[in-house]
């Protein structure tokens, strides 16, 4: 390591590594080499890493837990900045609830554990989602009827152009379905540093999804605690989603299909039993997993190193040493099949570079 690593300016500066395999830093276990790789553990480190990229006229890419990104097989000729800034602080707490500040490099599930163990309600349904807090915000992660946006007060970012920390309030974060302002070109230069969450004391926020309903069948829902919800989801998800320590995967690969009423009624003519949910603003949500399973018969479909997980078709699994090229071909094939049968263009949730 001594030979291919050096410091930026002084002994406090973060270590810059050269020629780091990105496949080791993403849950899909795909990706070529990064020319430079920096683990940033503080805001100072972030500033130094960005300065390094600017002064060497290199692009940079900010990585969190690597659970939603698939890198190219080719060399990344720039700087990967892995956001490892950790910390969880209770800003205020009273009998109603609490405000918590969490830093972007924290594992999101550790934040859920922190909150649940203190009876801070609001994110317990987001149990066992891989990735860091930064990624959770970019993606507006959601599960079992809860989205992170429901608890966000504001996000602090490092503006890489002005080099200052700015606070963006909830209304300006433009959260949507697996979407936020951080996916827009206007905020490509923002590095998420921390987020303030507002949590309530009391009861679980949402038990409406069938898996949770089934789990607590026969119980008085008003007596279910948030620790029980967390335990339930650990069990439910371990059965439905592959073990990240055994397989390469990025969780749900595709977004659900959101369409207007006319499009949905057209589709219903061919698929009268299609399940659907209200997606707000007059739109309809159709589970993409259902299309893959029931319309296309693709559950468990496997080709080469890649496949759709046998217990959850939305999850693409790297069973061996798949490449980015192979993944792109596999995904095109799945999307073509879906389009042929439904005229729907499936959208990726995962960022494939
Ligand atoms: P599921 O319960 O089998 O339901 C299939 C789909 O139908 C889900 O995608 C869900 O949409 C939708 N749905 C089910 N019940 C609903 C209701 N009562 N109201 C509105 N929509 C409903 O789903 P699953 O595949 O086992 O996944 C369970 C949950 O975990 C889902 O919420 C899924 O999004 C979430 N999840 C999140 C991630 C991630 O963020 N990385 C990864 C995997 C799974 P929604 O997806 O909009 O909830």
Tab-separated table of N, CA and C and ligand atoms in Angstrom, residues 129 141-145 177-178 208-211 237 240-241 251-252 256 277 285 287 312 314 349, ligand 1:
chain	number	residue	atom	x	y	z
A	129	UNK	N	-32.252	-1.851	4.851
A	129	UNK	CA	-31.948	-1.358	3.497
A	129	UNK	C	-30.456	-1.046	3.470
A	141	UNK	N	-34.971	6.779	-0.283
A	141	UNK	CA	-35.304	5.357	-0.135
A	141	UNK	C	-36.694	5.190	0.481
A	142	UNK	N	-37.307	4.106	0.091
A	142	UNK	CA	-38.654	3.848	0.587
A	142	UNK	C	-38.874	2.363	0.762
A	143	UNK	N	-39.712	2.015	1.706
A	143	UNK	CA	-40.105	0.621	1.891
A	143	UNK	C	-41.315	0.561	2.802
A	144	UNK	N	-42.209	-0.365	2.490
A	144	UNK	CA	-43.383	-0.650	3.331
A	144	UNK	C	-44.155	0.616	3.688
A	145	UNK	N	-44.322	1.480	2.670
A	145	UNK	CA	-45.172	2.655	2.841
A	145	UNK	C	-44.505	3.839	3.531
A	177	UNK	N	-40.575	9.935	-6.031
A	177	UNK	CA	-40.409	8.485	-5.958
A	177	UNK	C	-38.972	8.116	-6.359
A	178	UNK	N	-38.190	7.673	-5.387
A	178	UNK	CA	-36.754	7.342	-5.561
A	178	UNK	C	-36.013	8.491	-6.252
A	208	UNK	N	-49.357	-1.018	6.962
A	208	UNK	CA	-50.392	-1.376	5.976
A	208	UNK	C	-49.949	-2.425	4.945
A	209	UNK	N	-48.631	-2.603	4.731
A	209	UNK	CA	-48.217	-3.558	3.695
A	209	UNK	C	-48.513	-4.994	4.137
A	210	UNK	N	-48.838	-5.828	3.129
A	210	UNK	CA	-49.354	-7.172	3.453
A	210	UNK	C	-48.355	-8.008	4.264
A	211	UNK	N	-47.076	-7.876	3.952
A	211	UNK	CA	-46.085	-8.699	4.674
A	211	UNK	C	-46.103	-8.384	6.171
A	237	UNK	N	-37.360	-9.550	5.277
A	237	UNK	CA	-36.412	-9.201	4.218
A	237	UNK	C	-35.339	-10.266	4.027
A	240	UNK	N	-36.776	-12.654	1.581
A	240	UNK	CA	-37.111	-12.181	0.230
A	240	UNK	C	-35.925	-11.654	-0.555
A	241	UNK	N	-34.913	-11.156	0.156
A	241	UNK	CA	-33.797	-10.506	-0.532
A	241	UNK	C	-32.512	-11.293	-0.317
A	251	UNK	N	-30.068	-4.704	-4.607
A	251	UNK	CA	-31.463	-4.666	-4.141
A	251	UNK	C	-32.397	-4.517	-5.332
A	252	UNK	N	-33.492	-3.791	-5.151
A	252	UNK	CA	-34.436	-3.614	-6.267
A	252	UNK	C	-33.701	-2.925	-7.417
A	256	UNK	N	-40.874	0.771	-9.693
A	256	UNK	CA	-42.236	0.378	-10.060
A	256	UNK	C	-42.711	1.276	-11.196
A	277	UNK	N	-51.863	0.462	-7.198
A	277	UNK	CA	-51.980	1.315	-6.016
A	277	UNK	C	-52.035	2.768	-6.466
A	285	UNK	N	-49.774	3.235	-9.568
A	285	UNK	CA	-48.508	2.483	-9.449
A	285	UNK	C	-48.777	1.002	-9.680
A	287	UNK	N	-46.834	-2.680	-9.616
A	287	UNK	CA	-45.569	-3.285	-9.189
A	287	UNK	C	-44.818	-3.950	-10.353
A	312	UNK	N	-37.667	-12.764	-5.465
A	312	UNK	CA	-38.043	-11.360	-5.696
A	312	UNK	C	-37.440	-10.920	-7.031
A	314	UNK	N	-37.572	-8.344	-8.827
A	314	UNK	CA	-37.036	-6.982	-9.033
A	314	UNK	C	-35.544	-6.911	-8.733
A	349	UNK	N	-33.642	1.632	-11.142
A	349	UNK	CA	-33.496	2.377	-9.892
A	349	UNK	C	-31.991	2.547	-9.608
B	1	LIG	P1	-44.522	-6.197	-1.954
B	1	LIG	O1	-45.008	-5.991	-0.573
B	1	LIG	O2	-44.519	-7.559	-2.537
B	1	LIG	O3	-45.341	-5.242	-2.932
B	1	LIG	C1	-45.032	-5.165	-4.324
B	1	LIG	C2	-45.087	-3.713	-4.742
B	1	LIG	O4	-46.398	-3.224	-4.552
B	1	LIG	C3	-44.152	-2.890	-3.909
B	1	LIG	O5	-43.100	-2.493	-4.724
B	1	LIG	C4	-44.983	-1.741	-3.364
B	1	LIG	O6	-44.595	-0.476	-3.860
B	1	LIG	C5	-46.385	-1.999	-3.870
B	1	LIG	N1	-47.290	-2.086	-2.705
B	1	LIG	C6	-47.571	-3.174	-1.950
B	1	LIG	N2	-48.486	-2.882	-0.994
B	1	LIG	C7	-48.767	-1.570	-1.139
B	1	LIG	C8	-49.637	-0.679	-0.454
B	1	LIG	N3	-50.388	-1.096	0.574
B	1	LIG	N4	-49.682	0.603	-0.854
B	1	LIG	C9	-48.915	1.034	-1.874
B	1	LIG	N5	-48.062	0.245	-2.572
B	1	LIG	C10	-48.001	-1.044	-2.219
B	1	LIG	O7	-43.055	-5.553	-2.102
B	1	LIG	P2	-41.598	-6.162	-1.873
B	1	LIG	O8	-40.980	-6.320	-3.179
B	1	LIG	O9	-41.632	-7.316	-0.922
B	1	LIG	O10	-40.908	-4.952	-1.155
B	1	LIG	C11	-41.358	-4.534	0.109
B	1	LIG	C12	-41.002	-3.084	0.313
B	1	LIG	O11	-39.595	-2.920	0.379
B	1	LIG	C13	-41.479	-2.190	-0.827
B	1	LIG	O12	-41.977	-1.022	-0.276
B	1	LIG	C14	-40.224	-1.948	-1.634
B	1	LIG	O13	-40.243	-0.704	-2.297
B	1	LIG	C15	-39.206	-1.940	-0.534
B	1	LIG	N6	-37.856	-2.142	-1.006
B	1	LIG	C16	-37.036	-1.054	-1.050
B	1	LIG	C17	-35.763	-1.176	-1.501
B	1	LIG	C18	-34.894	0.049	-1.581
B	1	LIG	O14	-35.310	1.137	-1.306
B	1	LIG	N7	-33.680	-0.099	-1.984
B	1	LIG	C19	-35.275	-2.415	-1.901
B	1	LIG	C20	-36.136	-3.478	-1.856
B	1	LIG	C21	-37.442	-3.343	-1.409
B	1	LIG	P3	-43.406	0.390	-3.234
B	1	LIG	O15	-42.154	-0.188	-3.757
B	1	LIG	O16	-43.678	1.767	-3.770
B	1	LIG	O17	-43.530	0.324	-1.746
